[in-house]
Each structure stands twice: as C-alpha cells, then as structure tokens.
PDB file of C-alpha atoms in Angstrom:
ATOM      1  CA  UNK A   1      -1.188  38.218 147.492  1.00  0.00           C
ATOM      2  CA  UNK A   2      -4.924  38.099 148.101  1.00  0.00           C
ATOM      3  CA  UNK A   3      -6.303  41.758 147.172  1.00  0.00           C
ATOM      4  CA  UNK A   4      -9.684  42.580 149.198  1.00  0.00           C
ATOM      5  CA  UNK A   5     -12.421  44.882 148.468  1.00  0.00           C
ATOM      6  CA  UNK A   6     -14.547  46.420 151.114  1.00  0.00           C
ATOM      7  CA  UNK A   7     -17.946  47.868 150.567  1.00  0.00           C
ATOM      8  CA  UNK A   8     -18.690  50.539 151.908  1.00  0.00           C
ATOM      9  CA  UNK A   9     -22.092  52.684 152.783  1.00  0.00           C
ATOM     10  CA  UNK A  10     -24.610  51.353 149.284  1.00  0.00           C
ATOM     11  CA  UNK A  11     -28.354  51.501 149.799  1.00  0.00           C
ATOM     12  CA  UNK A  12     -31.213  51.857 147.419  1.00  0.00           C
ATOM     13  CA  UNK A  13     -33.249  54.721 148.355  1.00  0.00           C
ATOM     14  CA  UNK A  14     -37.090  53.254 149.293  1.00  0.00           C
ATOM     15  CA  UNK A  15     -39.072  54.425 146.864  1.00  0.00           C
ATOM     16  CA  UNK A  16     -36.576  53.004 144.245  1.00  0.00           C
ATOM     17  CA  UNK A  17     -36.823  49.393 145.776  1.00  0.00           C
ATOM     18  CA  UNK A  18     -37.947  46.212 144.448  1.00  0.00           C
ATOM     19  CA  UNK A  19     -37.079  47.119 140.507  1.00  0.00           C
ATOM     20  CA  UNK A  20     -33.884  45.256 140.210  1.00  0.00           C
ATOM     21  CA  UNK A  21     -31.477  47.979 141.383  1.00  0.00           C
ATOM     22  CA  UNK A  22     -29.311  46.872 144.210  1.00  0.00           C
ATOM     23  CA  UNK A  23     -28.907  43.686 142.238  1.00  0.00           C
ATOM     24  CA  UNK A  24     -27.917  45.396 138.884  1.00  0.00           C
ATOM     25  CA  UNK A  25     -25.637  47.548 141.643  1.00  0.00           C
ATOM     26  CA  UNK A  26     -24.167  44.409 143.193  1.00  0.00           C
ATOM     27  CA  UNK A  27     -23.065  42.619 139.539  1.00  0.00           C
ATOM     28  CA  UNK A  28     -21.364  45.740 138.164  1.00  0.00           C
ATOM     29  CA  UNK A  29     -19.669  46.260 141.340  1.00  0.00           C
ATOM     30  CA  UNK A  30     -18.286  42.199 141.074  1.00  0.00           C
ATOM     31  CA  UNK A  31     -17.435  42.790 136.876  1.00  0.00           C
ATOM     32  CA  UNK A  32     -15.941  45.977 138.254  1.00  0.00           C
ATOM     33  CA  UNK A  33     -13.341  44.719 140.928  1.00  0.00           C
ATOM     34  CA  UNK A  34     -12.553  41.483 139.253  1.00  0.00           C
ATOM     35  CA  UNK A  35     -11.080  43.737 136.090  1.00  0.00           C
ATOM     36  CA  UNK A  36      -9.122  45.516 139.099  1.00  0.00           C
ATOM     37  CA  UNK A  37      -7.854  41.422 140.336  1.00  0.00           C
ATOM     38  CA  UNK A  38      -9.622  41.708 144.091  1.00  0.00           C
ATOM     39  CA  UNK A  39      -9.674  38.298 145.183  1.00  0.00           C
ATOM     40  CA  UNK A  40     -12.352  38.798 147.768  1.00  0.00           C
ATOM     41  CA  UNK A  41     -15.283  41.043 148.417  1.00  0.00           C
ATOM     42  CA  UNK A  42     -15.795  42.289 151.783  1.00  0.00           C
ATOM     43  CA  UNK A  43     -18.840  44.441 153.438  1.00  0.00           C
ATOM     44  CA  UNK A  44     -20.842  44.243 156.325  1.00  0.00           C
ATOM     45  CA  UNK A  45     -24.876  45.007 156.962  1.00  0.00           C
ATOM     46  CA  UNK A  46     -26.948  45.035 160.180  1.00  0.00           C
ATOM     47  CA  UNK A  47     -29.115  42.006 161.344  1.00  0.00           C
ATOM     48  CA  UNK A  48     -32.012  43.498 161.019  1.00  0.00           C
ATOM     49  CA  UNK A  49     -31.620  44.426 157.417  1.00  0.00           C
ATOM     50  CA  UNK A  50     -33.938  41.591 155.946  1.00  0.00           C
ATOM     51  CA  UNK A  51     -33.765  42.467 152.293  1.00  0.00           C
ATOM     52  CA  UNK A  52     -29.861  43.435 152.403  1.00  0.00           C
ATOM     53  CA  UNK A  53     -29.077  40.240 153.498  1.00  0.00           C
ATOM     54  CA  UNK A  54     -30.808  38.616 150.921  1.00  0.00           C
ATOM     55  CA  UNK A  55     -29.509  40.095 148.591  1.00  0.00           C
ATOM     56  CA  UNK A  56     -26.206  38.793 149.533  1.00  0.00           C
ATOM     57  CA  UNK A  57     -27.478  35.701 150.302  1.00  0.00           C
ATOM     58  CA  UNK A  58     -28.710  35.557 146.084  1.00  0.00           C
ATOM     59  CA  UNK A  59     -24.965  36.904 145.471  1.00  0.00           C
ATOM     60  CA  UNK A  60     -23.187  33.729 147.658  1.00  0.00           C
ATOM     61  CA  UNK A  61     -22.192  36.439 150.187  1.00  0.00           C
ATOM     62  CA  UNK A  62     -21.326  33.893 153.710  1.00  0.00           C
ATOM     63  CA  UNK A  63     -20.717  35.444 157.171  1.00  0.00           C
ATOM     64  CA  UNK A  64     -16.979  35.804 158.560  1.00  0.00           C
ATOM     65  CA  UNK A  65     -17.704  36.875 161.656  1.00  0.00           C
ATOM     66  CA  UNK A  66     -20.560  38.947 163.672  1.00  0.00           C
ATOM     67  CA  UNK A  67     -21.134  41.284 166.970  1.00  0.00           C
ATOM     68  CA  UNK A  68     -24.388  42.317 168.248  1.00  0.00           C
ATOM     69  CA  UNK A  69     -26.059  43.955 165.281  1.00  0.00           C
ATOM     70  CA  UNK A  70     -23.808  43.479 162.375  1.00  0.00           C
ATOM     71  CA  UNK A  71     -22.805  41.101 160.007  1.00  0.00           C
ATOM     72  CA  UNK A  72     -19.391  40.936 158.767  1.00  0.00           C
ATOM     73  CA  UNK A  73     -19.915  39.248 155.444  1.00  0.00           C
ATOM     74  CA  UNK A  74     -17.280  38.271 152.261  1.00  0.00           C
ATOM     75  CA  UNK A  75     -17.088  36.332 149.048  1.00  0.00           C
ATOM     76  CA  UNK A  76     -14.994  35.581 146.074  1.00  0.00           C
ATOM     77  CA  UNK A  77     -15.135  37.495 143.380  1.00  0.00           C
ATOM     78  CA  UNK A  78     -14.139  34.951 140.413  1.00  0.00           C
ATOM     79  CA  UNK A  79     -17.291  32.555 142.114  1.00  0.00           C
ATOM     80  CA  UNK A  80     -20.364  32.655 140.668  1.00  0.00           C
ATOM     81  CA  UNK A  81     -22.176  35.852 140.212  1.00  0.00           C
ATOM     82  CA  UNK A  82     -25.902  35.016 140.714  1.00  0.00           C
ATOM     83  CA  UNK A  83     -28.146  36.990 142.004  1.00  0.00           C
TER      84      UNK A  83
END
C-alpha cells in the first residue's frame, strides 16, 4: 500500500519571507509524515508562483500533471530532503 500525503493551503506571510521559513516549514513537514509511513508527498501551486516553485524545486518536488494555472506536483518522502 502506497500511503499519500496532500498539502494543503501553506504560505509564508510576505513580510516573513526570505528568512528560511517555508524551508524550515517544508523539512518538518517531510520528518513529520515519514514518522506517520506516507510514501509520497503530494501538493499543488500555481504557475505563476515563482518562489513556491522553487522551493519545491530545492525539495526534489517533480510535476505529475498540470492544467492552465496549476501545478500538480509530488515526491517521495524517504528521498533526499534538501532544500
């Protein structure tokens, strides 16, 4: 059985941006759902969300699939962390 995770609705507010925080988010939401034996990690994020996306880029997010404006994105959550 292959247990998913989907995340939903996370943002940094703006003035908090740029100090770490979505990426300190991002790694104790991966320690957090391996200990609970999800297999895969699953959210998505609009195209035009430039910073987002790289932060799921640095985190070995790839796309699944994709519509107009969004990104439906995944990634396994025993692979490497990064970010």
């Amino acid at each position: 059985e292959h247990k998913s995770a989907y995340l939903y609705r996370r943002g940094v507010a703006p003035d908090y941006r740029n100090y770490g925080i979505g990426k300190e988010i991002m790694r104790n939401i991966l320690n957090f759902i391996q200990t609970k034996e999800y297999k895969l990690l699953l959210l998505h994020v609009e195209k035009g969300n430039i910073s987002a996306r790289r932060l799921y880029d640095r985190f070995n997010f790839y796309i699944i699939s994709s519509d107009k404006d969004i990104l439906y994105m995944g990634r396994d959550v025993n692979g490497e962390k990064d970010g």
